[in-house]
Amino acid sequence: MAPRGAGIGVVTRPGPQRPTALPGRRQAAPAVVLVVAVTGSGLAAVVATSLGLMPLVGRPRLTTDGYTAGSADLLLAVRESLVIATASTVLAAGLGLLVAGVLLGLRPGRGPLRLVAVAVVAVPHVVGAASVGLLLSGAGLLPRLLGISPGDWPELVGGSWPVATVVELAWKESAFVALVVVAATARRHRALTETAAVLGAGPWHRWTRVFVPTAVPALAAASLIVFVYSVGTYEVPWLLGRAHPEPLPVMAYRLFGSIDLAARPAAAAAATTGALVAVLAAVLALVAAPAMRRRAGAVE
Amino acid sequence: MSALELRGLRHRYPSADVPTLDDVALEVASGSMLSVVGPSGSGKTTLLRVTAGLTTPDAGEVLLDGRPVAALPPEDRGLTVMFQQPHLFQHLSVLDNVAFGPRAGGRSRRAARDAARRYLELVHLTDLAARRPARLSGGQQQRVALARALATERSLLLLDEPFSSLDRELRHSMHDLLREVREALRPTVVMVTHDLDEASLADRVAVLVEGRVEQTGPVGDLYARPATLVVARLVGGFNEVAGTVEDGRHRSAWGAVPLSAACAVAGPATLLLRREQLRITGCGSGPGPDVSASPTPGPVVTSGRVVAASRLGARQVVHVQPDGDAGAATPVEVELPVGQQAQPGLRVLVSLVPGSEVWAVPGGRLPPDHSAGRPVRRSVLP
């Protein structure tokens, strides 16, 4: 029992406060559970449908017909998706890195310019796709400004190469890449580039030997997200791409909306294949990440 | 010719009311070392950044070896900087960090690494060449940063409080290393610091206060002959007595105290007496009469009573409240020799150590927030 009225005062150093907030994992748990439940059940349903276990017509039967019946088209769709995703990711990463470097080099007080540079993130892809279509099509703004007739203008929209699709995705996602890279490197950027400068490094040397290696982990993470998004995006290639071959999401959507209900397994197979490509990319990135972090000197 | 010359440097940050640098002029001889000391916010780091080309001055010139460099970017100025934080490149090994400068200077990878090994040897870190910076201690990282700066083989080395984040032992070891480096390479060095002990590594010291150079000279001069009251307060350990100088004597409530012949002050002036220049002699009752009752060793400046005592390492510092007209003044601080001590309550005579150089600075009136005769106890310099 504590003594009362003993005239003793004790001053102690405040001990560590009991955490009032839940640890991060517990805090995130409700959202994570919801996302896993929705995505997991959706994915399970799609896989089951692709394997004939959830047919709209007929009896359930384990079969790979959804994958094999239209395998040639499916492979073409995979190739088209990989081309679009790879090209978009490479371009977005390069452009994003460039934008990030410029933004980091801006003097204080250039906040509005920073805002404009990354505001592209907020533009919906449908709006971006429509804008790129109006800009690059044969009768679009760009050929008109350049005074080139539609017949002489290359087929950038809906042509044999998914140029407009890649341009839209790269443009939109480059802002996302820039945002991630700036957020990850801003704290150390000025100090490191100034250090490099006083060690005799010119702008190019500072860019290649300091900024780029420092930005690599953030760039890789952002690029993975861009790649996965580009594999799964539907509206941009649907608006700007050609009819055939079509990328996986467009194929999946077309078959899913088909009046032929027996095409549902093929639609699900296209969706499952897209998910598989994304998962493979993520696994590859996770395998490469530790080495990349070590190389970039990230503190574990 | 001076290795570095700064002429009329002025700089003001857009949001600041007062200039960061106000007509700063300095010269550093080739192969010598200058320390720039001053309180926080005095413009020390800005001065270094302007010299390095990392900050643009509003006015003034920076000359390296007589050559104006204001228009040149940092990489082309022929100088290098070691910052307070090592800022090592985490994606490079220790060896490649040190080789960064030579590589940037156009050497091949092999030649740069060979050069880097030599400088790593100089800072005694050859064994850690393959390590990543994240796996080094703070002291090791600063050694790498020093080796990296030296490996550029540039003629001027600027050090921005490079050892302030290290503990006392590591700091002393880095001081020894800096002495070794100076001995071996004879670079021209400008070091910014707020530590007067560290500043004494240099041949000369410049005191920067509110963007102005208050005094330059050997570090001993700051203790013995401060140019202004501001410098005296920065150094710390002075007792201040307001009065007037006439015929080489400072006259105040403490009487007429003869000044050093080198002190050319006249008119209103503040007498500065270092606490180690004073001695006390017990002359009355009081607890703890441990002070020697022997005759005063030098001229008596005042008498009074010990009102407080504190320790400064092995020595005791006593606070003596003066009697009579001087009694209104704040207590005088006296640093006693090792082994001597006095207890509060003891009546004492305060006398000057014979042979002391007594100094005064212009300005008999103290700033409004200071009372006359207030001894300077605190120092912004530890």
XYZ file of C-alpha atoms in Angstrom:
682
model
C 0.000 0.000 0.000
C 1.355 3.405 -0.923
C 2.243 5.589 2.071
C -0.024 8.595 2.508
C 1.042 11.962 3.785
C 4.630 10.836 4.126
C 5.827 14.052 2.505
C 7.823 12.172 -0.056
C 7.828 13.286 -3.623
C 9.276 11.059 -6.281
C 10.202 12.235 -9.715
C 10.816 9.499 -12.190
C 11.684 9.460 -15.805
C 8.572 8.786 -17.814
C 8.561 5.131 -18.802
C 7.726 3.924 -22.249
C 4.138 4.702 -23.007
C 1.810 1.832 -23.589
C 0.910 1.836 -27.231
C -2.598 3.126 -27.528
C -2.899 2.239 -31.172
C -3.007 -1.312 -32.437
C 0.052 -2.589 -34.262
C 0.048 -1.969 -38.000
C -0.870 -5.495 -38.982
C -3.887 -5.583 -36.727
C -4.955 -2.171 -37.941
C -4.747 -3.295 -41.544
C -6.387 -6.655 -40.879
C -10.014 -5.667 -41.614
C -9.078 -4.229 -44.996
C -6.723 -7.107 -45.799
C -9.341 -9.707 -44.871
C -11.901 -7.954 -47.065
C -9.543 -7.676 -50.032
C -8.357 -11.277 -49.705
C -11.920 -12.520 -49.363
C -13.221 -10.591 -52.370
C -10.192 -11.161 -54.611
C -9.688 -14.731 -53.476
C -13.303 -15.766 -53.954
C -13.426 -13.960 -57.300
C -10.238 -15.647 -58.436
C -11.446 -19.027 -57.208
C -14.701 -18.574 -59.099
C -12.856 -17.580 -62.274
C -10.464 -20.522 -62.042
C -13.342 -22.884 -61.332
C -15.259 -21.476 -64.296
C -12.212 -21.807 -66.555
C -11.929 -25.466 -65.550
C -15.583 -26.198 -66.284
C -16.569 -26.514 -62.642
C -19.068 -23.624 -62.703
C -20.801 -23.842 -66.105
C -23.791 -21.688 -66.903
C -25.158 -24.477 -69.054
C -24.687 -28.209 -68.618
C -23.237 -30.189 -65.736
C -19.976 -29.312 -63.958
C -17.051 -31.299 -65.350
C -13.317 -30.844 -64.860
C -11.911 -29.897 -68.246
C -9.235 -27.711 -69.761
C -11.313 -26.951 -72.850
C -11.506 -23.317 -71.835
C -7.731 -23.105 -72.338
C -7.232 -25.563 -75.193
C -10.237 -24.908 -77.440
C -9.014 -21.469 -78.411
C -5.374 -21.949 -77.468
C -4.036 -20.201 -80.583
C -6.031 -17.052 -79.803
C -5.132 -17.322 -76.151
C -1.415 -17.446 -76.961
C -1.771 -14.477 -79.297
C -3.594 -12.630 -76.541
C -0.820 -13.460 -74.077
C 1.764 -12.164 -76.535
C -0.243 -8.993 -77.159
C -0.659 -8.410 -73.437
C 3.050 -8.945 -72.794
C 4.020 -6.598 -75.610
C 1.692 -3.874 -74.330
C 2.678 -4.350 -70.683
C 6.404 -4.592 -71.334
C 6.527 -1.623 -73.702
C 4.312 0.494 -71.442
C 6.325 -0.403 -68.366
C 9.688 0.319 -69.979
C 8.490 3.636 -71.372
C 6.697 4.623 -68.150
C 9.755 3.721 -66.069
C 12.106 5.706 -68.279
C 9.821 8.697 -68.527
C 8.906 8.513 -64.846
C 12.553 8.400 -63.844
C 13.250 11.412 -66.023
C 10.331 13.348 -64.551
C 11.387 12.358 -61.021
C 14.916 13.571 -61.671
C 13.630 16.889 -62.972
C 11.228 17.310 -60.065
C 13.924 16.521 -57.512
C 16.226 19.037 -59.135
C 13.669 21.843 -58.959
C 14.400 24.640 -56.569
C 12.155 25.182 -53.567
C 9.115 27.228 -54.450
C 8.389 25.277 -57.605
C 5.544 23.392 -55.936
C 2.960 24.197 -58.616
C 5.202 22.660 -61.295
C 5.546 19.515 -59.189
C 1.785 19.384 -58.809
C 1.206 19.701 -62.545
C 3.768 17.000 -63.270
C 2.121 14.418 -61.074
C -1.502 15.541 -61.544
C -1.658 13.134 -64.490
C -2.085 10.378 -61.896
C -5.579 11.692 -61.193
C -6.714 11.535 -64.835
C -8.933 8.453 -65.413
C -7.572 6.009 -67.984
C -10.776 6.224 -70.047
C -10.300 9.974 -70.347
C -6.622 9.446 -71.154
C -7.471 6.850 -73.803
C -10.083 9.118 -75.395
C -7.590 11.999 -75.404
C -4.834 9.922 -76.975
C -7.313 8.595 -79.541
C -8.364 12.123 -80.488
C -4.733 13.153 -80.662
C -3.179 10.276 -82.606
C -5.887 8.927 -84.901
C -5.725 9.594 -88.634
C -8.227 12.432 -88.308
C -6.860 13.483 -84.939
C -5.414 16.711 -83.678
C -1.762 15.888 -84.243
C -1.947 15.091 -87.991
C -4.144 18.163 -88.441
C -1.624 20.348 -86.642
C 1.166 18.852 -88.727
C -0.842 19.178 -91.909
C -0.667 15.471 -92.720
C -3.611 13.867 -94.450
C -5.198 10.819 -92.778
C -3.989 8.583 -95.601
C -0.374 9.516 -94.977
C -0.608 9.346 -91.204
C 0.662 6.066 -89.685
C -1.929 3.818 -88.158
C -1.208 4.574 -84.536
C -4.731 3.906 -83.265
C -6.037 0.419 -83.937
C -3.033 -0.421 -86.113
C -0.888 -3.522 -86.255
C 1.234 -2.219 -83.366
C -0.463 -1.097 -80.165
C 1.222 2.304 -80.326
C -1.643 4.425 -78.985
C -2.329 1.949 -76.177
C 1.303 1.964 -75.118
C 1.525 5.752 -75.376
C -1.531 6.221 -73.167
C -0.402 3.729 -70.551
C 3.172 5.031 -70.522
C 2.020 8.646 -70.247
C -0.399 7.966 -67.412
C 1.802 5.548 -65.513
C 4.965 7.641 -65.857
C 3.430 10.129 -63.433
C 2.785 7.295 -61.001
C 6.378 6.079 -61.362
C 7.674 9.612 -60.839
C 5.561 10.036 -57.742
C 6.862 6.805 -56.209
C 10.499 7.546 -57.068
C 10.298 11.111 -55.744
C 8.665 9.939 -52.534
C 11.332 7.280 -52.009
C 14.413 9.356 -52.834
C 13.530 12.958 -52.002
C 14.917 12.860 -48.456
C 18.451 11.912 -49.519
C 18.546 13.245 -53.057
C 19.810 16.753 -52.395
C 22.483 15.684 -49.942
C 23.777 12.920 -52.221
C 23.837 14.975 -55.402
C 25.538 17.869 -53.619
C 28.089 15.453 -52.205
C 28.685 14.030 -55.669
C 29.055 17.534 -57.104
C 31.723 18.557 -54.603
C 33.523 15.306 -55.361
C 33.790 16.468 -58.956
C 30.818 14.704 -60.541
C 29.104 16.620 -63.323
C 25.365 16.408 -64.052
C 25.586 13.230 -66.166
C 27.821 11.467 -63.668
C 25.495 12.483 -60.824
C 22.511 11.170 -62.769
C 23.980 7.819 -63.731
C 26.146 7.079 -60.689
C 24.051 8.530 -57.901
C 20.435 9.264 -58.770
C 19.603 6.209 -60.884
C 21.160 3.601 -58.541
C 19.478 5.255 -55.570
C 16.132 5.229 -57.365
C 16.327 1.593 -58.507
C 14.368 -0.069 -55.652
C 11.490 2.408 -55.888
C 11.623 2.275 -59.678
C 11.443 -1.516 -59.656
C 8.488 -1.552 -57.281
C 6.615 1.065 -59.286
C 7.433 -0.722 -62.554
C 6.051 -3.987 -61.231
C 2.780 -2.272 -60.362
C 2.665 -0.644 -63.801
C 3.360 -3.980 -65.496
C 0.655 -5.807 -63.557
C -1.796 -2.986 -64.180
C -0.973 -2.955 -67.897
C -1.507 -6.706 -68.140
C -4.905 -6.321 -66.539
C -6.140 -3.072 -68.072
C -9.162 -3.401 -70.282
C -10.500 -0.037 -71.338
C -7.356 1.424 -72.929
C -6.589 -1.406 -75.416
C -10.323 -1.801 -76.050
C -10.581 1.848 -77.082
C -7.226 2.240 -78.821
C -6.187 -1.260 -79.896
C -6.946 -3.374 -82.906
C -9.682 -5.993 -83.090
C -7.359 -8.961 -83.508
C -5.192 -10.100 -81.870
C -6.523 -8.634 -78.686
C -4.905 -8.566 -75.244
C -6.122 -10.900 -72.503
C -8.488 -8.530 -70.673
C -10.227 -7.474 -73.896
C -10.524 -11.099 -74.928
C -11.910 -12.047 -71.524
C -14.464 -9.238 -71.583
C -15.549 -9.993 -75.153
C -16.040 -13.692 -74.468
C -17.693 -13.006 -71.122
C -20.245 -10.744 -72.803
C -20.818 -13.157 -75.672
C -24.310 -14.479 -76.266
C -22.688 -17.921 -76.450
C -22.868 -18.964 -72.809
C -20.510 -21.866 -73.543
C -17.755 -19.290 -74.110
C -17.665 -18.438 -70.409
C -14.910 -20.996 -69.597
C -12.736 -19.492 -72.367
C -13.380 -16.001 -70.936
C -12.422 -17.230 -67.502
C -9.350 -18.950 -68.975
C -8.213 -15.641 -70.507
C -8.754 -13.873 -67.183
C -6.953 -16.626 -65.264
C -4.017 -16.482 -67.686
C -3.776 -12.725 -67.169
C -3.755 -13.216 -63.414
C -1.088 -15.902 -63.791
C 1.141 -13.559 -65.810
C 0.757 -10.898 -63.112
C 1.519 -13.359 -60.328
C 4.607 -14.630 -62.175
C 5.855 -11.072 -62.610
C 5.312 -10.401 -58.917
C 7.130 -13.593 -57.911
C 10.080 -12.723 -60.165
C 10.204 -9.249 -58.645
C 10.085 -10.623 -55.123
C 12.935 -13.001 -55.910
C 15.034 -10.191 -57.378
C 14.123 -7.615 -54.720
C 16.593 -8.550 -51.944
C 19.552 -8.449 -54.305
C 18.315 -5.180 -55.732
C 17.892 -3.678 -52.275
C 21.370 -4.811 -51.280
C 22.817 -3.301 -54.400
C 21.015 -0.045 -53.838
C 22.037 -0.019 -50.198
C 18.569 0.063 -48.736
C 18.674 -0.330 -44.979
C 16.732 -3.404 -43.999
C 48.953 33.971 -52.969
C 45.960 32.889 -50.899
C 44.468 29.518 -51.671
C 41.056 30.945 -50.833
C 39.909 34.514 -50.698
C 36.409 35.685 -49.923
C 35.566 39.298 -50.668
C 32.444 41.148 -49.517
C 30.216 38.097 -49.436
C 26.593 38.873 -48.761
C 23.701 36.466 -48.611
C 20.180 36.604 -47.295
C 17.626 33.820 -47.419
C 14.349 35.025 -48.954
C 12.356 34.470 -45.775
C 14.997 35.866 -43.393
C 14.866 39.310 -41.773
C 18.620 39.592 -41.376
C 21.411 38.630 -43.771
C 23.059 35.260 -43.275
C 26.348 36.665 -44.513
C 27.082 40.353 -44.173
C 30.140 41.597 -46.016
C 32.311 38.614 -45.142
C 35.960 38.823 -46.139
C 38.490 36.090 -45.362
C 41.787 34.808 -46.662
C 43.297 31.367 -46.231
C 46.933 30.798 -47.096
C 47.878 27.781 -49.158
C 48.503 24.704 -47.009
C 47.096 26.310 -43.884
C 43.971 25.567 -41.917
C 41.304 28.035 -40.885
C 38.524 27.243 -38.447
C 35.309 29.200 -38.650
C 33.549 29.255 -35.294
C 30.327 30.822 -34.252
C 27.029 30.089 -32.589
C 24.251 28.217 -34.347
C 22.697 30.332 -37.075
C 25.722 32.588 -37.427
C 26.131 31.723 -41.114
C 29.015 29.236 -40.879
C 27.481 26.560 -43.064
C 26.163 29.126 -45.534
C 29.677 30.515 -45.818
C 30.968 27.064 -46.708
C 28.131 26.407 -49.140
C 28.746 29.726 -50.895
C 32.444 28.906 -51.124
C 31.656 25.474 -52.556
C 29.148 26.838 -55.059
C 26.185 25.065 -53.493
C 24.543 28.381 -52.578
C 24.640 31.532 -54.676
C 25.627 34.706 -52.823
C 23.777 37.983 -53.339
C 27.093 39.796 -53.711
C 30.796 39.272 -53.298
C 33.582 37.230 -54.800
C 35.078 33.814 -54.160
C 38.636 33.400 -55.411
C 40.513 30.117 -55.432
C 44.220 30.535 -56.048
C 43.416 34.061 -57.207
C 40.890 32.832 -59.761
C 37.259 34.021 -59.479
C 35.021 30.954 -59.324
C 31.592 32.481 -58.720
C 30.403 31.430 -62.158
C 31.643 27.857 -61.856
C 29.528 24.924 -60.650
C 30.783 23.033 -57.558
C 32.375 20.242 -59.599
C 34.588 22.694 -61.475
C 35.808 24.747 -58.515
C 38.714 22.548 -57.558
C 37.582 22.080 -53.975
C 35.785 19.416 -52.036
C 33.543 19.329 -48.998
C 33.104 16.910 -46.130
C 29.700 17.418 -44.549
C 28.456 16.893 -41.029
C 26.812 13.660 -42.141
C 29.042 11.341 -44.178
C 26.480 10.998 -47.018
C 28.166 7.847 -48.302
C 26.740 6.300 -51.442
C 24.957 3.248 -50.086
C 24.963 1.440 -53.441
C 28.756 1.491 -53.601
C 31.326 -0.362 -51.537
C 33.689 1.559 -49.277
C 36.403 1.292 -51.928
C 34.135 2.563 -54.694
C 32.901 5.385 -52.478
C 36.476 6.567 -52.100
C 37.112 5.957 -55.796
C 34.090 8.088 -56.724
C 36.023 11.342 -56.912
C 38.894 10.012 -59.028
C 36.364 8.323 -61.351
C 34.416 11.559 -61.668
C 37.718 13.234 -62.439
C 38.126 10.999 -65.465
C 40.409 8.241 -64.191
C 39.865 4.641 -65.225
C 38.131 2.332 -62.780
C 41.409 0.596 -62.004
C 43.380 3.783 -61.471
C 40.585 5.220 -59.340
C 40.504 2.123 -57.153
C 44.276 2.146 -56.789
C 44.090 5.749 -55.613
C 41.205 4.892 -53.300
C 43.242 2.133 -51.638
C 45.992 4.624 -50.820
C 43.557 6.969 -49.107
C 41.834 4.137 -47.274
C 45.246 3.207 -45.941
C 45.722 6.787 -44.793
C 42.539 6.589 -42.712
C 43.360 3.055 -41.533
C 40.385 1.385 -43.208
C 42.006 -0.863 -45.784
C 40.378 -3.943 -44.254
C 36.897 -2.590 -44.828
C 37.294 -1.766 -48.518
C 34.739 -4.332 -49.680
C 32.086 -3.457 -47.129
C 28.870 -1.565 -47.764
C 28.575 1.741 -45.875
C 25.474 0.543 -44.034
C 27.666 -1.980 -42.213
C 30.109 0.612 -40.851
C 30.040 2.411 -37.511
C 29.568 6.191 -37.387
C 33.287 6.797 -36.883
C 34.217 4.472 -39.732
C 31.741 6.209 -42.018
C 33.307 9.583 -41.240
C 36.753 8.151 -41.969
C 35.502 6.896 -45.322
C 33.981 10.314 -46.013
C 37.318 11.952 -45.199
C 39.205 9.505 -47.422
C 36.686 10.095 -50.195
C 37.124 13.855 -49.958
C 40.921 13.554 -49.899
C 40.936 11.136 -52.839
C 39.677 13.909 -55.098
C 43.158 15.409 -54.591
C 41.700 18.886 -54.735
C 43.658 21.706 -53.239
C 40.978 23.020 -50.882
C 39.151 20.881 -48.348
C 36.047 22.324 -46.694
C 34.851 20.588 -43.538
C 31.343 21.374 -42.300
C 31.222 20.350 -38.632
C 32.465 16.951 -39.755
C 32.909 15.391 -36.343
C 30.039 16.906 -34.391
C 27.883 13.800 -34.640
C 30.591 11.592 -33.130
C 31.108 10.858 -29.460
C 33.995 12.441 -27.590
C 36.441 9.574 -28.011
C 35.777 9.167 -31.722
C 36.018 12.911 -32.181
C 39.461 12.970 -30.616
C 40.541 10.089 -32.804
C 39.310 11.994 -35.870
C 41.227 15.064 -34.691
C 44.381 12.959 -34.558
C 43.607 11.642 -38.016
C 43.135 15.153 -39.339
C 46.516 16.137 -37.917
C 48.069 13.101 -39.645
C 46.407 14.000 -42.932
C 47.562 17.598 -42.708
C 51.061 16.441 -41.967
C 51.062 14.010 -44.880
C 49.237 15.958 -47.587
C 49.400 19.629 -46.543
C 45.962 20.486 -47.956
C 44.391 23.897 -47.456
C 41.557 23.326 -45.013
C 38.605 25.417 -43.912
C 36.658 23.826 -41.072
C 33.394 25.052 -39.682
C 32.803 24.112 -36.076
C 31.103 25.319 -32.942
C 33.713 23.627 -30.767
C 36.655 25.834 -29.786
C 38.749 22.787 -28.843
C 38.246 21.482 -32.346
C 38.925 24.919 -33.792
C 42.316 24.900 -32.129
C 43.405 22.263 -34.655
C 43.658 25.132 -37.109
C 46.406 27.670 -37.628
C 43.889 30.488 -37.441
C 40.336 30.965 -36.311
C 37.648 33.254 -37.683
C 34.723 34.118 -35.451
C 31.476 34.541 -37.330
C 28.559 36.134 -35.512
C 25.295 37.049 -37.207
C 26.952 36.784 -40.577
C 29.860 39.069 -39.753
C 33.479 38.191 -39.097
C 34.163 39.551 -35.631
C 37.776 38.455 -35.311
C 40.414 36.386 -37.056
C 43.677 35.166 -35.605
C 45.289 32.326 -33.679
C 42.903 30.540 -31.344
C 44.913 31.733 -28.319
C 43.985 35.310 -29.201
C 40.315 34.549 -28.700
C 41.045 33.628 -25.089
C 43.652 36.287 -24.385
C 42.666 39.199 -26.587
C 39.052 38.991 -27.793
C 38.328 41.812 -30.216
C 34.787 42.439 -29.057
C 32.471 41.642 -26.220
C 30.589 39.317 -28.554
C 33.718 37.247 -29.124
C 34.467 37.199 -25.395
C 31.001 35.917 -24.661
C 31.294 33.334 -27.401
C 34.518 32.033 -25.930
C 33.087 32.152 -22.416
C 34.862 32.202 -19.060
C 35.295 35.984 -18.849
C 34.240 38.271 -16.032
C 33.023 41.583 -17.473
C 33.386 44.902 -15.682
C 32.035 48.070 -17.265
C 34.194 51.181 -16.907
C 36.472 53.597 -18.717
C 40.007 53.317 -19.988
C 42.353 56.207 -19.308
C 46.137 56.160 -19.519
C 46.249 52.424 -20.030
C 44.165 51.722 -16.912
C 40.618 50.491 -16.696
C 38.730 52.433 -14.032
C 35.571 51.036 -12.501
C 34.046 50.130 -9.176
C 36.891 47.638 -8.946
C 39.421 50.464 -9.011
C 42.109 51.136 -11.601
C 43.387 47.987 -13.248
C 46.428 48.324 -15.527
C 45.798 46.897 -18.980
C 48.131 44.982 -21.244
C 50.352 47.246 -23.306
C 48.887 45.695 -26.453
C 45.390 46.805 -25.516
C 44.808 50.027 -27.414
C 41.320 50.727 -26.131
C 40.366 54.178 -24.883
C 37.175 55.635 -23.449
C 34.232 53.536 -22.351
C 35.356 49.922 -22.228
C 34.600 46.597 -20.632
C 37.333 44.964 -18.591
C 37.637 41.254 -19.312
C 39.163 39.022 -16.693
C 39.306 35.313 -17.324
C 38.263 33.281 -14.326
C 41.594 31.427 -14.368
C 43.409 34.804 -14.215
C 42.001 35.389 -10.740
C 42.900 33.908 -7.372
C 41.198 34.149 -3.990
C 42.758 34.459 -0.564
C 40.791 33.747 2.583
C 40.538 36.759 4.883
C 37.711 36.047 7.268
C 35.525 33.505 8.999
C 33.234 31.185 7.230
C 32.738 27.520 6.696
C 35.392 25.547 4.881
C 38.413 27.874 5.228
C 40.483 25.751 2.910
C 41.767 28.643 0.901
C 45.360 29.424 1.648
C 45.773 32.280 4.086
C 48.998 33.289 2.446
C 49.371 36.843 1.104
C 47.611 37.608 -2.142
C 49.685 36.515 -5.127
C 49.005 39.684 -7.145
C 47.150 43.003 -7.085
C 43.782 42.795 -5.363
C 40.869 43.702 -7.598
C 38.037 43.279 -5.138
C 36.977 41.684 -1.908
C 33.799 39.790 -1.221
C 32.140 36.651 -0.029
C 31.923 33.260 -1.705
C 28.273 32.727 -2.531
C 28.436 29.567 -4.622
C 30.827 26.937 -5.846
C 30.719 24.516 -8.748
C 33.112 22.139 -10.441
C 34.817 22.384 -13.795
C 36.512 19.032 -14.199
C 39.165 18.704 -11.497
C 38.947 22.389 -10.601
C 36.505 24.312 -8.480
C 34.894 27.505 -9.700
C 33.724 29.854 -6.965
C 31.349 32.755 -7.288
C 32.362 35.760 -5.200
C 29.892 38.541 -4.451
C 31.979 41.769 -4.366
C 31.716 44.208 -1.434
C 31.004 47.942 -1.494
C 30.280 49.816 -4.704
C 31.046 46.730 -6.690
C 28.619 44.733 -4.580
C 25.694 45.543 -6.819
C 27.457 43.622 -9.522
C 26.810 39.998 -10.291
C 29.257 37.630 -8.588
C 32.760 37.227 -9.959
C 33.783 33.779 -11.165
C 37.188 32.497 -10.057
C 38.659 29.174 -11.194
C 40.772 27.754 -8.397
C 43.961 25.765 -8.942
C 43.662 21.976 -8.684
C 43.464 20.911 -5.055
C 42.261 24.269 -3.735
C 38.665 24.729 -2.711
C 36.448 27.192 -0.892
C 33.040 26.903 0.669
C 30.193 29.428 0.388
C 30.267 32.041 3.147
C 34.023 32.498 3.171
C 35.225 36.099 2.911
C 37.955 36.411 0.342
C 40.192 38.824 -1.491
C 40.139 38.432 -5.248
C 43.472 39.160 -6.871
C 45.034 38.941 -10.277
C 47.514 36.200 -11.066
C 50.863 38.003 -11.454
C 51.880 38.473 -15.067
C 48.306 38.190 -16.328
C 47.567 39.954 -19.557
C 44.595 42.149 -18.685
C 42.373 42.994 -21.612
C 39.483 45.308 -22.311
C 37.171 45.744 -25.250
C 35.527 48.927 -26.501
C 32.073 49.674 -25.187
C 31.507 50.494 -21.578
C 27.817 49.830 -21.697
C 26.482 46.364 -21.906
C 23.442 45.480 -23.953
C 20.146 46.233 -22.205
C 19.581 42.614 -21.295
C 22.855 42.469 -19.376
C 23.697 44.145 -16.059
C 26.981 45.897 -15.417
C 29.722 43.709 -14.077
C 27.926 40.551 -15.116
C 30.417 37.742 -15.389
C 30.055 35.581 -18.446
C 29.412 32.123 -17.186
C 27.901 30.539 -20.177
C 29.432 29.994 -23.500
C 27.794 28.831 -26.666
C 30.998 26.975 -27.274
C 31.252 23.895 -25.095
